[in-house]
Amino acid sequence: MNLVLFEQDRDFIVQPLRHGQMDYLEPVTEALEADLFRQLLGRQILQRLAETFPTPRQKEEVPVWLYLASQISLRLHRAAGYHAFPYVIRTGGLLAALGPAVGRQAVHPGSGVASVSCPGFNHKNRYDRQTPCDQDFLRKFARDTDSGRLQAWFNAQAPRLLRSLKLFDAEGLFVGDASYLFVPDNEHYEHSAKLLFDEHHHPVDPQKVDPRDRRYQWRRCYKLVSLIHVNRSLEFFLVVGGAGGCRAEACAPARPGAGPTGT
DNA sequence: GGTTCCACCCGTAGTCTCCA
DNA sequence: TGGAGACTACGGGTGGAACC
């Protein structure tokens, strides 16, 4: 974790920290994240995934493996949007794993301010690069990727990769899990559906309950069905496949009140 | 010269926060 | 509780670099 403080900020920030007052704790340390990406890169995992990724680009400037690594890093930091990419790069461990050929971090000896310098993968930039690629590249690459091909790619490559790494338990236990992803009530969320949920986030049949009951709420959502591999002692779980979407008929609860928890 | 990629910029809409 | 302003996410446009 990098923390650069100016003199006037110290009392304001350090004192509450000493008393255990914190609004948010970063769940991933720089060292742990760097170790993860060293494994992924050193064992050629990201490169192998990139070879089959359904890239929307006809020619490649920024490598696909960097796109995949950036997406993983954003998820690790729970970044909701690409806007956070410069901050994730500056504070996370991805840059350390990638090495100075992709970017290096330096702390100014006088001011103590940390800065990042990245050579990039082309010479189209006008300003000094703070990230290996522009956040707009990640955003538009993701937007242009065909969702159907992406889902098919994940469902094919994830089990293939896990099998090659010998990560499947010999007993071969798989669990089907359905979750509901709640979104704001905005019809621009394509293929989302409004369902009636009870106070435990279980979908219920509006024909069989009183929708005016305040315990029930109409909520817009997507449904995610995941195939998860576990061992009997539940020491780990691996998501090996999934399907998303939420047309009303597909999202209707199979058994009122017995649905999965919202996630 | 045409095409593609992407860095950079801008406008818009949605969401959040603050305050009366 | 509602309005104003700030913030954020996103789509679209532009122009330069790279390549054929």
Short mmCIF file of C-alpha atoms (C1' of nucleotides) in Angstrom, two decimals:
data_model
loop_
_atom_site.label_atom_id
_atom_site.label_comp_id
_atom_site.label_asym_id
_atom_site.label_seq_id
_atom_site.Cartn_x
_atom_site.Cartn_y
_atom_site.Cartn_z
CA MET A 1 0.00 0.00 0.00
CA ASN A 2 1.37 3.41 -0.95
CA LEU A 3 0.48 6.31 1.30
CA VAL A 4 1.92 9.72 0.60
CA LEU A 5 0.95 12.42 3.06
CA PHE A 6 1.56 16.08 3.18
CA GLU A 7 2.43 17.57 6.57
CA GLN A 8 -0.94 19.29 7.01
CA ASP A 9 -2.81 16.05 6.29
CA ARG A 10 -1.04 13.89 8.85
CA ASP A 11 -3.13 14.71 11.91
CA PHE A 12 -6.30 14.57 9.88
CA ILE A 13 -5.53 11.11 8.46
CA VAL A 14 -3.08 9.38 10.80
CA GLN A 15 -4.89 10.11 14.05
CA PRO A 16 -8.20 8.50 12.99
CA LEU A 17 -6.24 5.50 11.63
CA ARG A 18 -4.53 5.06 15.00
CA HIS A 19 -7.96 4.96 16.62
CA GLY A 20 -9.19 2.36 14.18
CA GLN A 21 -11.45 4.73 12.28
CA MET A 22 -11.41 3.85 8.62
CA ASP A 23 -14.08 4.19 5.96
CA TYR A 24 -12.63 1.63 3.58
CA LEU A 25 -9.83 -0.93 3.66
CA GLU A 26 -8.21 -2.01 0.40
CA PRO A 27 -8.73 -5.79 0.19
CA VAL A 28 -5.68 -6.53 -1.96
CA THR A 29 -2.11 -5.75 -1.04
CA GLU A 30 0.39 -4.67 -3.65
CA ALA A 31 2.69 -7.61 -2.83
CA LEU A 32 -0.05 -10.23 -3.05
CA GLU A 33 -1.33 -8.83 -6.31
CA ALA A 34 2.19 -8.73 -7.75
CA ASP A 35 2.70 -12.38 -6.75
CA LEU A 36 -0.55 -13.34 -8.45
CA PHE A 37 0.39 -11.65 -11.71
CA ARG A 38 3.94 -13.05 -11.61
CA GLN A 39 2.36 -16.52 -11.45
CA LEU A 40 -0.11 -15.74 -14.24
CA LEU A 41 2.59 -14.29 -16.48
CA GLY A 42 5.42 -16.65 -15.50
CA ARG A 43 3.32 -19.73 -16.23
CA GLN A 44 2.13 -18.21 -19.53
CA ILE A 45 -1.50 -18.37 -18.33
CA LEU A 46 -2.50 -14.90 -19.49
CA GLN A 47 -0.68 -15.33 -22.78
CA ARG A 48 -2.45 -18.64 -23.45
CA LEU A 49 -5.84 -17.10 -22.65
CA ALA A 50 -5.06 -14.14 -24.90
CA GLU A 51 -4.36 -16.43 -27.86
CA THR A 52 -7.98 -17.60 -27.95
CA PHE A 53 -9.72 -14.45 -26.66
CA PRO A 54 -12.43 -13.22 -29.06
CA THR A 55 -10.69 -9.91 -29.70
CA PRO A 56 -12.73 -7.32 -31.57
CA ARG A 57 -9.56 -5.87 -33.12
CA GLN A 58 -8.27 -6.80 -36.54
CA LYS A 59 -4.77 -5.76 -35.65
CA GLU A 60 -3.17 -5.58 -32.25
CA GLU A 61 -1.20 -2.75 -30.74
CA VAL A 62 -1.89 -3.11 -27.02
CA PRO A 63 -1.53 -6.86 -26.31
CA VAL A 64 -4.64 -8.78 -25.27
CA TRP A 65 -2.86 -10.27 -22.26
CA LEU A 66 -2.44 -6.74 -20.88
CA TYR A 67 -6.17 -6.16 -21.36
CA LEU A 68 -6.92 -9.39 -19.44
CA ALA A 69 -4.44 -8.50 -16.68
CA SER A 70 -5.94 -5.02 -16.36
CA GLN A 71 -9.46 -6.44 -16.10
CA ILE A 72 -8.36 -8.85 -13.36
CA SER A 73 -6.64 -6.03 -11.50
CA LEU A 74 -9.72 -3.81 -11.71
CA ARG A 75 -11.89 -6.65 -10.36
CA LEU A 76 -9.42 -7.32 -7.52
CA HIS A 77 -9.68 -3.68 -6.50
CA ARG A 78 -13.46 -3.76 -6.89
CA ALA A 79 -13.24 -0.89 -9.31
CA ALA A 80 -16.69 -0.26 -10.72
CA GLY A 81 -15.47 1.54 -13.84
CA TYR A 82 -12.45 2.16 -16.02
CA HIS A 83 -12.13 5.64 -14.57
CA ALA A 84 -10.26 4.04 -11.64
CA PHE A 85 -7.62 2.38 -13.83
CA PRO A 86 -4.85 4.97 -13.20
CA TYR A 87 -5.37 4.66 -9.43
CA VAL A 88 -5.40 0.84 -9.59
CA ILE A 89 -2.17 0.87 -11.59
CA ARG A 90 -0.53 3.31 -9.17
CA THR A 91 -1.46 1.43 -6.01
CA GLY A 92 -1.72 -2.17 -7.17
CA GLY A 93 0.88 -4.85 -7.87
CA LEU A 94 0.33 -5.33 -11.60
CA LEU A 95 3.04 -2.87 -12.58
CA ALA A 96 5.57 -4.55 -10.28
CA ALA A 97 4.86 -7.90 -11.91
CA LEU A 98 5.08 -6.54 -15.43
CA GLY A 99 8.51 -5.03 -14.82
CA PRO A 100 10.22 -1.86 -16.04
CA ALA A 101 9.66 -2.72 -19.70
CA VAL A 102 5.96 -1.93 -19.22
CA GLY A 103 6.15 0.64 -16.44
CA ARG A 104 8.03 1.78 -13.43
CA GLN A 105 7.07 3.59 -10.26
CA ALA A 106 9.24 6.21 -8.65
CA VAL A 107 8.96 8.35 -5.52
CA HIS A 108 10.31 11.87 -5.82
CA PRO A 109 13.02 12.17 -3.14
CA GLY A 110 12.08 15.73 -2.26
CA SER A 111 8.30 15.76 -2.25
CA GLY A 112 7.70 12.07 -1.58
CA VAL A 113 5.10 12.06 -4.33
CA ALA A 114 4.81 8.75 -6.17
CA SER A 115 4.56 8.80 -9.95
CA VAL A 116 4.34 6.18 -12.67
CA SER A 117 6.07 6.20 -16.03
CA CYS A 118 5.05 3.78 -18.78
CA PRO A 119 6.58 3.53 -22.28
CA GLY A 120 3.31 2.19 -23.72
CA PHE A 121 2.82 0.04 -26.80
CA ASN A 122 2.75 2.77 -29.41
CA HIS A 123 3.76 6.41 -29.86
CA LYS A 124 0.33 7.99 -30.14
CA ASN A 125 0.40 9.73 -26.78
CA ARG A 126 0.94 13.45 -26.41
CA TYR A 127 1.41 13.39 -22.63
CA ASP A 128 3.60 11.32 -20.32
CA ARG A 129 1.91 7.98 -19.72
CA GLN A 130 0.71 7.14 -16.23
CA THR A 131 -0.67 3.76 -17.33
CA PRO A 132 0.52 1.02 -19.74
CA CYS A 133 -2.50 1.83 -21.93
CA ASP A 134 -5.23 4.41 -21.86
CA GLN A 135 -8.32 3.68 -19.78
CA ASP A 136 -10.41 4.45 -22.86
CA PHE A 137 -8.67 1.56 -24.64
CA LEU A 138 -9.90 -0.86 -21.95
CA ARG A 139 -13.40 0.58 -21.98
CA LYS A 140 -13.82 0.47 -25.76
CA PHE A 141 -12.11 -2.90 -26.16
CA ALA A 142 -14.60 -4.33 -23.64
CA ARG A 143 -17.56 -2.62 -25.32
CA ASP A 144 -16.57 -3.91 -28.76
CA THR A 145 -16.10 -7.50 -27.57
CA ASP A 146 -19.06 -9.65 -28.62
CA SER A 147 -20.82 -10.85 -25.46
CA GLY A 148 -21.89 -14.17 -26.92
CA ARG A 149 -18.40 -15.03 -28.15
CA LEU A 150 -16.97 -13.87 -24.82
CA GLN A 151 -19.29 -16.19 -22.87
CA ALA A 152 -18.49 -19.11 -25.17
CA TRP A 153 -14.79 -18.37 -24.83
CA PHE A 154 -14.95 -18.37 -21.03
CA ASN A 155 -16.99 -21.56 -20.87
CA ALA A 156 -14.52 -23.33 -23.16
CA GLN A 157 -11.22 -21.93 -21.95
CA ALA A 158 -11.79 -21.78 -18.18
CA PRO A 159 -12.23 -25.57 -17.69
CA ARG A 160 -9.51 -26.29 -20.25
CA LEU A 161 -7.05 -24.07 -18.41
CA LEU A 162 -7.95 -25.43 -14.96
CA ARG A 163 -7.57 -28.99 -16.23
CA SER A 164 -4.14 -28.23 -17.72
CA LEU A 165 -3.08 -26.78 -14.37
CA LYS A 166 -4.38 -29.93 -12.61
CA LEU A 167 -6.67 -27.85 -10.38
CA PHE A 168 -9.71 -30.12 -10.56
CA ASP A 169 -10.39 -32.26 -7.52
CA ALA A 170 -10.40 -35.99 -8.29
CA GLU A 171 -13.92 -36.46 -6.93
CA GLY A 172 -15.31 -34.08 -9.55
CA LEU A 173 -18.00 -32.20 -7.64
CA PHE A 174 -19.79 -29.43 -9.53
CA VAL A 175 -22.49 -27.10 -8.23
CA GLY A 176 -24.93 -25.05 -10.25
CA ASP A 177 -25.53 -21.65 -8.67
CA ALA A 178 -28.01 -18.98 -9.71
CA SER A 179 -27.58 -15.44 -8.47
CA TYR A 180 -29.40 -12.21 -9.14
CA LEU A 181 -27.39 -9.09 -9.89
CA PHE A 182 -29.41 -6.02 -8.91
CA VAL A 183 -29.08 -2.86 -10.99
CA PRO A 184 -30.74 0.57 -10.77
CA ASP A 185 -34.29 0.69 -12.09
CA ASN A 186 -33.29 1.96 -15.50
CA GLU A 187 -34.62 0.33 -18.66
CA HIS A 188 -31.34 1.11 -20.44
CA TYR A 189 -29.95 -2.00 -18.73
CA GLU A 190 -30.51 -4.19 -21.78
CA HIS A 191 -32.27 -7.55 -21.29
CA SER A 192 -32.73 -6.88 -17.57
CA ALA A 193 -36.03 -7.78 -15.92
CA LYS A 194 -38.07 -6.48 -12.97
CA LEU A 195 -38.90 -9.21 -10.51
CA LEU A 196 -40.57 -9.26 -7.13
CA PHE A 197 -38.20 -10.14 -4.27
CA ASP A 198 -38.87 -10.86 -0.62
CA GLU A 199 -36.87 -9.42 2.30
CA HIS A 200 -34.29 -12.21 1.92
CA HIS A 201 -33.66 -11.31 -1.76
CA HIS A 202 -35.52 -14.41 -2.90
CA PRO A 203 -37.65 -13.97 -6.04
CA VAL A 204 -41.33 -14.64 -5.49
CA ASP A 205 -44.30 -15.14 -7.78
CA PRO A 206 -46.43 -11.95 -7.75
CA GLN A 207 -49.50 -14.12 -8.44
CA LYS A 208 -49.00 -15.99 -5.16
CA VAL A 209 -48.17 -13.15 -2.77
CA ASP A 210 -49.58 -9.70 -2.13
CA PRO A 211 -47.25 -7.29 -3.98
CA ARG A 212 -48.55 -4.43 -1.79
CA ASP A 213 -46.97 -6.12 1.22
CA ARG A 214 -43.98 -3.93 2.17
CA ARG A 215 -41.82 -7.01 2.63
CA TYR A 216 -41.83 -7.45 -1.16
CA GLN A 217 -40.01 -5.15 -3.55
CA TRP A 218 -39.88 -4.92 -7.33
CA ARG A 219 -36.23 -4.82 -8.33
CA ARG A 220 -34.50 -4.72 -11.71
CA CYS A 221 -31.92 -7.46 -12.09
CA TYR A 222 -29.91 -9.82 -14.21
CA LYS A 223 -29.66 -13.52 -13.53
CA LEU A 224 -26.27 -15.22 -13.48
CA VAL A 225 -26.04 -18.99 -13.55
CA SER A 226 -22.59 -20.31 -12.63
CA LEU A 227 -21.10 -23.78 -12.71
CA ILE A 228 -18.78 -24.04 -9.73
CA HIS A 229 -16.26 -26.74 -8.94
CA VAL A 230 -15.65 -27.54 -5.26
CA ASN A 231 -14.10 -30.28 -3.18
CA ARG A 232 -16.05 -32.08 -0.48
CA SER A 233 -14.48 -30.12 2.38
CA LEU A 234 -15.25 -26.82 0.58
CA GLU A 235 -11.65 -25.62 0.85
CA PHE A 236 -11.90 -23.89 -2.52
CA PHE A 237 -14.28 -23.13 -5.33
CA LEU A 238 -13.58 -22.50 -8.99
CA VAL A 239 -16.04 -20.95 -11.44
CA VAL A 240 -15.72 -23.06 -14.57
CA GLY A 241 -18.68 -21.81 -16.56
CA GLY A 242 -21.53 -19.37 -16.57
CA ALA A 243 -24.41 -17.86 -18.45
CA GLY A 244 -25.94 -14.47 -17.89
CA GLY A 245 -28.89 -12.40 -18.99
CA CYS A 246 -32.39 -11.88 -17.72
CA ARG A 247 -35.35 -12.00 -19.99
CA ALA A 248 -38.48 -12.09 -17.90
CA GLU A 249 -39.43 -15.66 -18.75
CA ALA A 250 -35.90 -16.93 -18.07
CA CYS A 251 -35.69 -15.11 -14.75
CA ALA A 252 -38.98 -16.26 -13.34
CA PRO A 253 -38.52 -18.10 -10.07
CA ALA A 254 -38.73 -21.85 -10.35
CA ARG A 255 -40.03 -22.23 -6.80
CA PRO A 256 -41.41 -19.17 -5.05
CA GLY A 257 -39.38 -18.31 -2.00
CA ALA A 258 -36.71 -20.91 -2.73
CA GLY A 259 -34.50 -18.84 -5.00
CA PRO A 260 -30.85 -18.06 -4.40
CA THR A 261 -29.58 -15.06 -2.55
CA GLY A 262 -28.93 -11.87 -4.45
CA THR A 263 -25.29 -11.07 -5.06
"C1'" DG B 1 -4.15 6.82 -50.07
"C1'" DG B 2 -7.03 3.84 -47.31
"C1'" DT B 3 -7.72 1.38 -43.14
"C1'" DT B 4 -7.24 0.42 -38.35
"C1'" DC B 5 -6.01 1.41 -33.75
"C1'" DC B 6 -5.95 4.23 -29.88
"C1'" DA B 7 -4.88 8.55 -27.13
"C1'" DC B 8 -7.30 12.35 -26.06
"C1'" DC B 9 -11.20 15.25 -25.70
"C1'" DC B 10 -16.03 16.64 -25.18
"C1'" DG B 11 -21.02 16.37 -24.35
"C1'" DT B 12 -24.69 14.00 -22.15
"C1'" DA B 13 -27.15 11.29 -18.91
"C1'" DG B 14 -27.37 9.01 -14.65
"C1'" DT B 15 -26.11 8.88 -9.85
"C1'" DC B 16 -24.69 10.71 -5.58
"C1'" DT B 17 -24.13 14.22 -1.99
"C1'" DC B 18 -25.15 18.24 0.28
"C1'" DC B 19 -28.12 21.61 2.02
"C1'" DA B 20 -32.16 24.41 2.70
"C1'" DT C 1 -38.00 15.91 0.65
"C1'" DG C 2 -36.55 18.14 -3.37
"C1'" DG C 3 -33.34 20.99 -5.93
"C1'" DA C 4 -28.58 22.19 -7.13
"C1'" DG C 5 -24.21 21.00 -7.97
"C1'" DA C 6 -20.54 17.58 -8.21
"C1'" DC C 7 -19.10 13.37 -9.77
"C1'" DT C 8 -18.98 9.37 -12.77
"C1'" DA C 9 -19.81 6.43 -16.79
"C1'" DC C 10 -20.39 6.26 -21.35
"C1'" DG C 11 -20.79 7.23 -26.41
"C1'" DG C 12 -18.97 9.58 -30.02
"C1'" DG C 13 -15.64 12.43 -32.54
"C1'" DT C 14 -10.96 13.74 -33.98
"C1'" DG C 15 -6.39 13.28 -35.34
"C1'" DG C 16 -1.92 11.10 -35.43
"C1'" DA C 17 0.72 6.73 -35.86
"C1'" DA C 18 1.31 2.44 -38.03
"C1'" DC C 19 0.64 -0.63 -41.59
"C1'" DC C 20 -0.70 -2.40 -46.15
#
